[in-house]
XYZ file of C-alpha atoms in Angstrom:
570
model
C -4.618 10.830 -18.197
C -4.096 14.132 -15.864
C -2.732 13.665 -12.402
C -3.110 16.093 -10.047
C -2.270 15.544 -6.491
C -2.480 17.065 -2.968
C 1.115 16.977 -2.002
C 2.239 15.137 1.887
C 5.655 15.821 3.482
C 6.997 13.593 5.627
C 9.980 14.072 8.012
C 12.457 11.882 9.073
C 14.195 11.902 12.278
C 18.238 9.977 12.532
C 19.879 8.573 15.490
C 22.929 10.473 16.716
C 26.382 8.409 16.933
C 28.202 8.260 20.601
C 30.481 10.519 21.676
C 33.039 7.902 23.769
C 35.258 9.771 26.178
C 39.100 8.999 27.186
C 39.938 8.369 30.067
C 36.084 9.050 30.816
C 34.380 6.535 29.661
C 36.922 4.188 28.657
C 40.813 3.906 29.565
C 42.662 3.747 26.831
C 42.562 4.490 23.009
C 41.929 1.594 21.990
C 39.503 0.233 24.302
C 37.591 2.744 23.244
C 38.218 1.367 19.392
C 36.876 -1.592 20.275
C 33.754 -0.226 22.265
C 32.677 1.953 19.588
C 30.662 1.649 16.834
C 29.720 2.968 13.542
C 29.949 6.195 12.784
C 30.916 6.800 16.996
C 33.420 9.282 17.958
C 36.497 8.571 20.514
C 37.144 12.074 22.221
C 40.748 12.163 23.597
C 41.716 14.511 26.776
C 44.169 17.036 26.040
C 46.710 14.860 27.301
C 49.237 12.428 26.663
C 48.134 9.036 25.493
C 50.607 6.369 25.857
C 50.071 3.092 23.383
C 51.872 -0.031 24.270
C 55.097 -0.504 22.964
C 55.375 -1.916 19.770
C 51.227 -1.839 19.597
C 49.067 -1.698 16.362
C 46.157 0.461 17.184
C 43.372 -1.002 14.380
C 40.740 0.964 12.391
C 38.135 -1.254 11.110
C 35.223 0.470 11.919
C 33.645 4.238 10.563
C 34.514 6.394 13.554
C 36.340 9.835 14.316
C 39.317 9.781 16.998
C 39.796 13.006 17.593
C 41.042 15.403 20.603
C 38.436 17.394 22.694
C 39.918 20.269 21.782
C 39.585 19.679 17.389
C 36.111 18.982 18.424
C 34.963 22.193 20.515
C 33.932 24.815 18.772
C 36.592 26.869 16.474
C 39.290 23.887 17.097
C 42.649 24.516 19.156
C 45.711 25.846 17.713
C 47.890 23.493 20.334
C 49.443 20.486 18.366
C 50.848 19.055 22.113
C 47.558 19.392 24.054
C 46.394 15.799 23.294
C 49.099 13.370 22.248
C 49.529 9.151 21.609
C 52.965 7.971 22.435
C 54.072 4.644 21.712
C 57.737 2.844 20.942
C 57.580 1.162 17.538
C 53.683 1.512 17.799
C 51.099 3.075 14.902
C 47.843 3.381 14.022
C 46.535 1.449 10.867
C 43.357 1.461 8.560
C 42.906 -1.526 6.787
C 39.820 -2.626 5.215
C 37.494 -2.129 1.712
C 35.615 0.690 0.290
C 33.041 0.777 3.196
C 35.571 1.809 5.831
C 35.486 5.429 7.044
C 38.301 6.984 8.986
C 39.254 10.025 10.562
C 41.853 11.527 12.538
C 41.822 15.262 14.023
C 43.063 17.321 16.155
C 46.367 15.002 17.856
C 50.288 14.928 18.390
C 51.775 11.961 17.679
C 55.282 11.455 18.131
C 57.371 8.755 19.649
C 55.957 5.949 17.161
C 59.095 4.849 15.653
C 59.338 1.828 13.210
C 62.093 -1.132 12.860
C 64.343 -0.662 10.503
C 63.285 -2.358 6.676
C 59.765 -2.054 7.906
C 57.833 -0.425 5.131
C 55.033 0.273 8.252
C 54.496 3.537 9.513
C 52.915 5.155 12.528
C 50.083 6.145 10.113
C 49.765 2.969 8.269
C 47.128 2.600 5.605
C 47.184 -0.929 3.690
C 44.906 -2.906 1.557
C 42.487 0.243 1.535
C 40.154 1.510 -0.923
C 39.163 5.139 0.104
C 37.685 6.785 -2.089
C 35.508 9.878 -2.290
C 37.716 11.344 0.527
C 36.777 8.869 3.002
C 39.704 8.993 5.172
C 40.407 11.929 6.920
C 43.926 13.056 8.730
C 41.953 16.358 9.580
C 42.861 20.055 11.033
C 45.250 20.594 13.873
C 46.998 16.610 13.646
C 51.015 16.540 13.677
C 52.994 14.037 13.240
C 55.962 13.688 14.825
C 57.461 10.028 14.032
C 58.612 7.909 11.296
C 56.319 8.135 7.912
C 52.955 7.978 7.036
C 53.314 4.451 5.074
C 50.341 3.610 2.475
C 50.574 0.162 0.605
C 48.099 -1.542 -1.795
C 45.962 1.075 -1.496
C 43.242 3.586 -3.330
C 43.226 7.169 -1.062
C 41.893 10.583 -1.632
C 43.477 12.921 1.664
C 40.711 14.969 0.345
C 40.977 16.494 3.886
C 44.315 16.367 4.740
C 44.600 19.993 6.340
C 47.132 21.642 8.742
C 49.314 18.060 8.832
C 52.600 18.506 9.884
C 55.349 15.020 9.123
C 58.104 16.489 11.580
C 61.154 16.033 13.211
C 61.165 12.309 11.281
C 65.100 11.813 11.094
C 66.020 8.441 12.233
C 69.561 6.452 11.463
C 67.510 3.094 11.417
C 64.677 3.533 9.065
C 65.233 3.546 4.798
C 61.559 5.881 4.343
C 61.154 8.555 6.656
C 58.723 10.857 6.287
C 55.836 9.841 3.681
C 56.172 6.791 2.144
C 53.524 5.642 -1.052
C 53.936 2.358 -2.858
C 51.521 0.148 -5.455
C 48.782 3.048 -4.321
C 46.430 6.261 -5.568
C 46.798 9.420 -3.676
C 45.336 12.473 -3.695
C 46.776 14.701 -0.690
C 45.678 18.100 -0.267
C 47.382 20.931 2.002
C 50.616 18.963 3.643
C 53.672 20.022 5.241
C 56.624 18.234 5.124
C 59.249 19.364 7.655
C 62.726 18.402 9.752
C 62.829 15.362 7.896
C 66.101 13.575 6.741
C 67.736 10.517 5.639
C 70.887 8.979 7.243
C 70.488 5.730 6.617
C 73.634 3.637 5.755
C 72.648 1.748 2.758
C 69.884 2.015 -0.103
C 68.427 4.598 -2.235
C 65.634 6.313 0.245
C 64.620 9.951 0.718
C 62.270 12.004 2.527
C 59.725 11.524 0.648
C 59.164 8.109 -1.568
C 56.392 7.556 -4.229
C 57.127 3.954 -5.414
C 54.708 2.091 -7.963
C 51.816 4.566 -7.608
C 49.861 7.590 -9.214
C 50.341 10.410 -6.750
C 48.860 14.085 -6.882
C 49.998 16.624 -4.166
C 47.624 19.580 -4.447
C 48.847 23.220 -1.757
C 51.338 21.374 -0.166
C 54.900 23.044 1.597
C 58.298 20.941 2.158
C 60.890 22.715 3.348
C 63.650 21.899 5.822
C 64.508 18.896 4.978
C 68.234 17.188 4.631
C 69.772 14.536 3.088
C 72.771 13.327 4.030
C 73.853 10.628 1.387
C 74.959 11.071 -1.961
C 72.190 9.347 -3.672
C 69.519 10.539 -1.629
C 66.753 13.164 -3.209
C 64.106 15.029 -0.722
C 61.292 13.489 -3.497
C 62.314 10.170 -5.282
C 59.561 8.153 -7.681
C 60.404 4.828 -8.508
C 58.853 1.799 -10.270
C 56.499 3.804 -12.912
C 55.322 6.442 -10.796
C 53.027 9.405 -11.989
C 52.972 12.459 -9.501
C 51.663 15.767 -10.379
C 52.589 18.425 -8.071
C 50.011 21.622 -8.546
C 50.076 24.734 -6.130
C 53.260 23.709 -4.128
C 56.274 24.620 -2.279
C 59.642 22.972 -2.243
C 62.025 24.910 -0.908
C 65.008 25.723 1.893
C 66.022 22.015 1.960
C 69.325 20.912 2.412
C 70.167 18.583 -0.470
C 73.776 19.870 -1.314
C 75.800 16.277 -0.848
C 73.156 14.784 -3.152
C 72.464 17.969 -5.643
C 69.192 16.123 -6.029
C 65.781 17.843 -5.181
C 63.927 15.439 -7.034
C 64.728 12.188 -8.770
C 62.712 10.196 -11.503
C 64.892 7.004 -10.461
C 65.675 4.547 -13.195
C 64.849 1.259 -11.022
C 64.879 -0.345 -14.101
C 66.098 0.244 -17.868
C 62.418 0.614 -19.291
C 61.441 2.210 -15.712
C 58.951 4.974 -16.793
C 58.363 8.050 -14.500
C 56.362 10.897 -14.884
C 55.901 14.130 -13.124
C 54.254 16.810 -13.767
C 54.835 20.136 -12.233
C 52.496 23.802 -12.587
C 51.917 26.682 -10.748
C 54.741 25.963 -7.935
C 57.352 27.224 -6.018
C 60.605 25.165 -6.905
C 63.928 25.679 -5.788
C 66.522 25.799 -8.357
C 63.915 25.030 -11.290
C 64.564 21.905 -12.873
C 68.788 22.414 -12.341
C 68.104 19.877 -9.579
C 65.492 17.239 -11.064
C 67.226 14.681 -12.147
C 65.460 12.122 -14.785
C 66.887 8.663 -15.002
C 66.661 7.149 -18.356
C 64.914 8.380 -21.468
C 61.711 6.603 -20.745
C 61.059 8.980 -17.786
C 59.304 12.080 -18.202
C 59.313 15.759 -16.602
C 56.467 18.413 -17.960
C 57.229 21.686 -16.751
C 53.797 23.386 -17.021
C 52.836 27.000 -16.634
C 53.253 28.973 -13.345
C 56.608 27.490 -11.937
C 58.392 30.401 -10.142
C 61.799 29.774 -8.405
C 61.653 33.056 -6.205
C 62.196 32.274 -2.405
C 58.478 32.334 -1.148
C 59.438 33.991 2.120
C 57.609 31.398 4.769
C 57.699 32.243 8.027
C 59.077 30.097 11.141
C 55.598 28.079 10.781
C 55.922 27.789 7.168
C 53.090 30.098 6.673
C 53.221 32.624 4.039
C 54.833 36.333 4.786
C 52.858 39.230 3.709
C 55.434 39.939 0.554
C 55.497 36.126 -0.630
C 55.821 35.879 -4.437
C 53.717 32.893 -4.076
C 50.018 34.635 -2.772
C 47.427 34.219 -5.843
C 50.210 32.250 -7.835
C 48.385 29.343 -7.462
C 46.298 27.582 -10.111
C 43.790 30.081 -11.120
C 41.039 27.377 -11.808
C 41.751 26.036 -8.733
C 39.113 26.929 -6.012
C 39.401 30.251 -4.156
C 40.949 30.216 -0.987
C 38.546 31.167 1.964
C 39.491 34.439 1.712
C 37.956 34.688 -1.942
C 41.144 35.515 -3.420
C 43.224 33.326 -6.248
C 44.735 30.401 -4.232
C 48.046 30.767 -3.303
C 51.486 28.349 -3.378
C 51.500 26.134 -0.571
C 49.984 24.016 2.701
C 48.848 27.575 3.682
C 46.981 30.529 1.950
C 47.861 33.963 3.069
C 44.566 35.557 4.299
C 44.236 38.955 2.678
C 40.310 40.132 4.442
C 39.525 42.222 6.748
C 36.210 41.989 7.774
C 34.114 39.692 9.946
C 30.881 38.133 9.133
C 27.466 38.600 11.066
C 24.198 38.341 10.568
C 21.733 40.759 8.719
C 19.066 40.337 11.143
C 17.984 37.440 13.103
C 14.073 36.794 13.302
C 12.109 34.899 15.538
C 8.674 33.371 15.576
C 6.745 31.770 18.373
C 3.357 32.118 20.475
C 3.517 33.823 23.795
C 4.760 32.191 26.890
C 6.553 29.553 24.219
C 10.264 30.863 24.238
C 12.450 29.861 21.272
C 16.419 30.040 21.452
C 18.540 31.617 18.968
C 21.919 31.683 18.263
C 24.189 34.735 16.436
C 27.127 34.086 14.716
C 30.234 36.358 14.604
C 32.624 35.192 12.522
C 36.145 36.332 11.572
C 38.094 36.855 8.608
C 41.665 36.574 8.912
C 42.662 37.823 12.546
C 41.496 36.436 15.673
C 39.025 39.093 17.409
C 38.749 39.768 21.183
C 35.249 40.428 22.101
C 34.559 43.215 25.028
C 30.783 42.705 26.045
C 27.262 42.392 24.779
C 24.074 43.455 25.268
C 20.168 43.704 24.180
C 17.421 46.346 25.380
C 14.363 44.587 25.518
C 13.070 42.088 28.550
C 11.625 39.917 25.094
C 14.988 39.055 24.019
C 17.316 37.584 26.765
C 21.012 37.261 26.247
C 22.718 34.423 27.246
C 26.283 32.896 27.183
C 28.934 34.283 24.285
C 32.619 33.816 23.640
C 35.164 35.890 25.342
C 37.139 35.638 21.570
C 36.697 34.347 18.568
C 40.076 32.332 16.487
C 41.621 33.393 13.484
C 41.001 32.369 10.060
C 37.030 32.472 9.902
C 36.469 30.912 12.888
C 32.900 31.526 14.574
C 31.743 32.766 17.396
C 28.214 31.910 18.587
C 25.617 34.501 21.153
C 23.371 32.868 22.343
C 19.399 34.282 22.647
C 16.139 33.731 24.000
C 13.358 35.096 22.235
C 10.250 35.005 25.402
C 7.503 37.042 24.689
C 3.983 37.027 26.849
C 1.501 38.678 24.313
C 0.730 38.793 21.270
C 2.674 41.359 18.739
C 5.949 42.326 16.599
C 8.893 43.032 19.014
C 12.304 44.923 17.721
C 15.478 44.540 18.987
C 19.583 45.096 18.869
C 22.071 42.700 19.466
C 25.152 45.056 20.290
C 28.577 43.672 20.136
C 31.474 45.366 21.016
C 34.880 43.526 19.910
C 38.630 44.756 19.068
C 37.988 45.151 15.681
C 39.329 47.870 13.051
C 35.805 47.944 10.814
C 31.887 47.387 11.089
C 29.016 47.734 10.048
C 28.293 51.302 12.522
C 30.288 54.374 12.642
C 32.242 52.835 15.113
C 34.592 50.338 14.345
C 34.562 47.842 17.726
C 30.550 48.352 17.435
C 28.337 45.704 15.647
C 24.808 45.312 15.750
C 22.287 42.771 14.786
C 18.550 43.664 14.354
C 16.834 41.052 16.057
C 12.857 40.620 14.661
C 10.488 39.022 16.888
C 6.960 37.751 15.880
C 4.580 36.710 18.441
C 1.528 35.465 17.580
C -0.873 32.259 16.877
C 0.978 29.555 14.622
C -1.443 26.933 12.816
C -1.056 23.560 13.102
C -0.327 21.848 9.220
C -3.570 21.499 6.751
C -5.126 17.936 6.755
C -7.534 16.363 4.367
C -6.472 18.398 1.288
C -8.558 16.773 -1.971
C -8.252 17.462 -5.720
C -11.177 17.297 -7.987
C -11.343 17.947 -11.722
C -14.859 19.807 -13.035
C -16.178 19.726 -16.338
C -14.685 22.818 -17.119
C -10.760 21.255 -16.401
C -10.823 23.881 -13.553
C -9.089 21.504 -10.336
C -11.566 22.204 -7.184
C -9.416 22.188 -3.877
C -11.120 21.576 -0.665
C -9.645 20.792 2.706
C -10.362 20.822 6.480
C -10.202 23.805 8.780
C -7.385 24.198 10.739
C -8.225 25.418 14.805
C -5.263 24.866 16.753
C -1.773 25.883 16.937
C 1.553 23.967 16.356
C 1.334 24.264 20.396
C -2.084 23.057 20.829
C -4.104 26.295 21.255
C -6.629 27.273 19.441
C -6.382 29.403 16.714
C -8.308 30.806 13.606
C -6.146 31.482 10.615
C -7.083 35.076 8.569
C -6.039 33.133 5.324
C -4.981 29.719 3.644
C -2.030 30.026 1.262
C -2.432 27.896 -1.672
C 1.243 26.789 -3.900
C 1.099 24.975 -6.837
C 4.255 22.360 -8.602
C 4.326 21.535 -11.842
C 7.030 20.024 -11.822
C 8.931 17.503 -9.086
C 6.753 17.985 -5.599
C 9.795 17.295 -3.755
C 12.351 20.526 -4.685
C 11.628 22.754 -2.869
C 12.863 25.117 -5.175
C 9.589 24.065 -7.697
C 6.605 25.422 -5.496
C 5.110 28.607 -6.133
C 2.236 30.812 -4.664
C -1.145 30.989 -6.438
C -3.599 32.526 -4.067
C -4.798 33.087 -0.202
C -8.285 32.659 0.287
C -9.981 32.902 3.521
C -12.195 29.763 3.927
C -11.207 25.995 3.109
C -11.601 25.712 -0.655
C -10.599 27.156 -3.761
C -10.835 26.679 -7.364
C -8.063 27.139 -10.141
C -9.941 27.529 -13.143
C -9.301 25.790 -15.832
C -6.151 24.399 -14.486
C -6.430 20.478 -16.353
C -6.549 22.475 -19.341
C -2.884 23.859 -19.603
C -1.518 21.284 -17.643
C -1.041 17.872 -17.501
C 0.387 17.442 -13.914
C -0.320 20.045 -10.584
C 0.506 19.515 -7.125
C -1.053 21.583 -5.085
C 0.108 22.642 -0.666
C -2.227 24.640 0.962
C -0.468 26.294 4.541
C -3.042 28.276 7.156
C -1.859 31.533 7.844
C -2.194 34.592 10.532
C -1.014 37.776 8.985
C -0.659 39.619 12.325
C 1.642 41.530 10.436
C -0.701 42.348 7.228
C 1.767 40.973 4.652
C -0.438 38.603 2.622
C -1.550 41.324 0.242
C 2.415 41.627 -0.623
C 2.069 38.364 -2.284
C 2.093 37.982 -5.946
C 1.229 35.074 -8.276
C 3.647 33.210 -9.595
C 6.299 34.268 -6.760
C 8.334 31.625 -5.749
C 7.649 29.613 -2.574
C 10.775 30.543 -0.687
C 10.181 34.271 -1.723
C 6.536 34.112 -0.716
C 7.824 33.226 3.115
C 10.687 35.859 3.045
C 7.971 38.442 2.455
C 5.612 37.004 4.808
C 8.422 36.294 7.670
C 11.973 37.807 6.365
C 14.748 35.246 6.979
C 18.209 35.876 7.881
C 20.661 37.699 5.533
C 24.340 37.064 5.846
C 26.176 40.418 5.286
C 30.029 41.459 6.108
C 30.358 44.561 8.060
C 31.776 47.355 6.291
C-alpha cells in the first residue's frame, strides 16, 4: 500500500526551574535545600555562608547550588567570593540513580571531620551516578578535609577547575580524596597543600581503597608526607586506577620514598594501576608494588621531565607536558593535542565573532539580537561600539570579555518602519593584537536586515494519488502574517521526505508554485512513501529562482534568508 502524507509539526513549550536566592529569598543554604525542588537552582551571594557546626547539609533532590557569580555570564575567577563555613560540617549526596547534583562556583573551607571518620566535607555515599550526573563544576575549591565517596557508582564527568587544598590536619587518617568500595571517573583535578601527620595507620593524601578508579588531566603537586609509611597515592583492597594525561609532581615524599604504593593489605591483595601519557616524578623508582599479585603497566607517553607549573599549577609556556597528552584523547579547546594535567596550556590567538548576523521581521515589529565576541586564550578589554543606521539600535555590551573562550554578548535591536533590505556594521573596537580588518583592535559584523510581510504557516495541506501515480497537492491560501496582517505570498515552497518526516536533515525542495496546488507527477510510481511541507513565501528579495531541485531544506533557507556563519578573525 503507498502512504503519502502531508506532514504537521508541533511545538512544545517546558516549564523553567526556580532560581532560589540566598539570603534573598531564603536565609540559609539549606533552607533553601529544603524549599527547592526539582531541577531548581540555589544561587549563593558572594559571601560567606556559615553552616552549623557539626551540620550535614543533604542532597536528595536534582538541583544546582551554585554562587551568583559561576552563574553570570563568563563565571568568576574568585574562589573566596562566595564561601560555606562550617566546624565538622559537609555536604552529602546520597540517594539512587535518579538523583542529580551539582556544585559550582564556591569556597569551602573550614569543614573539618572527627578523627576515624571516613566522612568528608564532600560526602557522596550509597550513590549511583552515572552518565556524569553529579557535578563539582568550574570555579569550586575546596579547602577542608577530603572529598569522601563510599558505596558508590560516580562519573566527575565535570569535575573542572577543583582545587582539594590546604587539607593537612593532625586528627584525620584520609585527607584529601578519599574512594572506597566505589567507581570513579574524575576528570581535570588538582590536588594541592595536602599532607598526612597522623600518628598511627597507613593513610596518605590520596586513598583509593576497594574501588575501580580512573583519573583523566588531573595535577597533584605539593603535597607532604610526614610518616614513614605514608605514599601521596596509596590503593588498597584490590584497587584498579588508571591514571591517563596526569601530573604528579613537586611533592614532598622523602621520609616515606613512596610516591605511590600498591599496598599489600592482604597476601593475595591484588592491585592494579595503570599509567600512560603522564608526567611522573622519579618514574617508577618511587612506586612501590606490594606483593606479586599486584600489578603496575607502564604504558606509552610517561615522561619524568619537570613540567614547569606555575604558582597556580597551570602550565608555563615551555612545559614538556603541552600536546603530551593522549593523542586520542579529545582536543583541548584550543584545538590542539591535549596536554598533561588539570590545565591545558592555551596556544590561540584569535577571538571568535560572527560572520554576519541577519534579521527578519515586518515593520514596526522590532526583533532583538544578540552578537557574540568570544575569546581565545587571553582575556580582551573592549573600548566602544557602534552601528550607523537608525534600523539597527545598539544596546548594552560588556566592558571585557574573560580569558579562555569566554563570551561576550552586544546586544541589538533590529526596528525597521517600511518595507525593504537594510545593511549594517556592528563595529567593535577591543585591545586585541588581530582581526578580521586591517586594523587589529577593529572588528566588524555585517548585520542583514529583512523587512517585509511574513506568512502565517500553510493549513489544510491534502495528498491525493491520480491514476497516473502522480500525488496531487492542494492546500488553503495563506492571507495573513505571523503578526496578523494581511499578506499575499509571491510563491508556495513545496519539500518533499522520503525518508523520516521528523529530521530535519531529510527534507528537500521540489518546487515553488504560485497558487495553492501542485502536482508531482508520477510520484507513487518511484516511491513507496512521500511526505510532503508546503511553506508560503514573499521573495522581496527575488531569491526563489536561486532554488534548485533536490537542494536540501536547510540549504534552500540559507539561500532564501542567509543564516549566521561563525568565522575567527584573522
Amino acid at each position: 500500500m503507498l502512504r503519502f502524507f502531508a506532514f504537521l509539526l508541533l511545538c512544545v513549550s517546558m516549564v523553567q526551574a526556580a532560581v532560589i536566592h540566598v539570603p534573598g529569598d531564603q536565609p540559609t543554604l539549606d533552607e533553601a535545600i529544603q524549599f527547592a525542588a526539582l531541577n531548581d537552582t540555589v544561587a549563593l551571594a558572594n559571601q560567606v555562608h556559615q553552616i552549623n557546626p557539626s551540620s550535614t547539609i543533604l542532597i536528595a533532590a536534582s538541583i544546582v547550588i551554585a554562587s551568583e557569580g559561576a552563574l553570570s555570564p563568563g563565571g568568576s575567577d574568585n574562589y573566596s567570593a562566595c564561601q560555606l563555613a562550617g566546624n565538622e560540617s559537609q555536604i552529602r549526596f546520597e540517594g539512587d540513580s535518579t538523583l542529580f547534583g551539582t556544585l559550582m562556583g564556591i569556597d569551602l573551607y573550614s569543614c573539618s571531620v572527627a578523627a576515624n571518620d571516613t566522612i568528608g566535607c564532600i560526602s557522596i555515599q550509597d550513590c549511583n551516578f552515572v552518565e556524569s550526573d553529579l557535578f563539582l563544576s568550574r570555579l569550586l575549591q575546596v579547602r577542608c578535609q577530603r572529598i569522601a565517596m563510599e558505596d558508590s557508582q560516580v562519573n566527575f564527568q565535570y569535575i573542572d577547575d577543583l582545587f582539594v587544598d590546604q587539607c593537612t590536619t593532625n586528627n584525620a587518617p584520609e585527607l584529601a580524596l578519599y574512594i572506597q568500595w566505589s567507581n570513579a571517573v574524575i576528570n581535570g583535578l588538582v590536588v594541592s597543600n595536602c599532607g598526612t601527620s597522623y600518628p598511627s595507620g597507613r593513610t596518605a593524601p590520596i586513598i583509593i581503597r576497594g574501588s575501580i578508579a580512573t583519573f583523566s588531566g588531573a595535577t597533584v603537586t605539593a603535597n607532604r608526607v610526614s610518616r614513614e609509611d605514608h605514599p601521596i597515592l596509596r590503593l588498597d583492597h584490590s584497587s584498579v586506577v588508571d591514571l591517563h594525561n596526569l601530573i604528579m609532581y613537586d611533592n614532598d615524599y622523602t621520609i616515606s620514598g613512596m610516591l605511590i604504593e600498591l599496598h599489600a593489605s592482604s597476601q593475595f591483595a591484588t592491585n592494579v594501576l595503570n599509567i600512560d601519557y603522564s608526567c611522573i616524578e622519579n618514574g617508577t623508582n618511587d612506586v612501590i608494588v606490594g606483593n606479586i599479585y599486584s600489578d603496575l603497566s607502564w604504558g606509552d607517553g610517561v615522561i619524568t621531565n619537570d613540567p614547569m607549573l606555575t604558582t597556580e599549577y597551570h602550565l608555563s609556556s615551555s612545559s614538556p607536558c603541552i600536546d603530551a597528552g593522549d593523542p586520542n584523547s579529545p582536543l583541548d579547546p584550543d584545538g590542539t593535542i591535549a596536554d598533561m594535567g588539570a590545565y591545558y596550556y592555551c596556544q590561540g590567538d584569535q577571538v571568535t565573532i560572527p560572520e554576519e548576523i541577519v534579521a527578519v521581521t515586518e515593520p514596526g515589529y522590532p526583533i532583538q539580537l544578540e552578537v557574540q565576541f568570544t575569546s581565545s586564550c587571553d582575556g580582551v578589554a573592549i573600548d566602544s561600539a557602534n552601528t550607523t543606521l537608525a534600523e539597527f539600535i545598539l544596546g548594552a555590551y560588556p566592558d571585557s570579555v574573560g580569558a579562555e573562550y569566554q563570551t561576550g554578548i552586544f546586544n541589538l535591536t533590529f526596528n525597521p518602519q517600511t518595507q525593504g533590505l537594510f545593511q549594517d556594521t556592528l563595529h567593535i573596537w577591543a585591545d586585541t593584537e588581530i582581526s578580521n580588518t586591517d586594523d587589529p583592535r577593529h572588528h566588524v559584523v555585517p548585520l542583514i536586515g529583512e523587512s517585509g510581510p511574513i506568512p502565517a504557516a500553510v493549513t489544510g495541506l491534502a495528498v491525493e494519488i491520480g491514476e497516473d501515480l502522480s500525488a496531487q497537492l492542494t492546500w488553503s491560501p495563506v492571507d495573513s502574517t505571523i503578526y496578523g496582517n494581511p499578506v499575499t505570498p509571491d510563491f508556495y515552497l513545496v519539500f518533499y521526505n522520503e525518508d523520516d518526516p521528523y529530521s530535519e536533515e531529510d527534507w528537500y525542495y521540489l518546487n515553488a508554485v504560485p497558487g495553492t496546488e501542485f502536482e508531482h507527477f508520477r510520484a507513487a510510481q518511484f516511491s513507496d512513501l512521500i511526505n510532503y511541507r508546503v511553506e508560503a513565501w514573499v521573495d522581496i528579495a527575488g531569491r526563489v529562482e536561486e532554488l534548485v531541485l533536490g537542494m536540501s531544506q536547510s540549504v534552500a533557507r540559507s539561500v532564501l534568508r542567509p543564516s549566521a556563519v561563525i568565522r575567527d578573525s584573522q
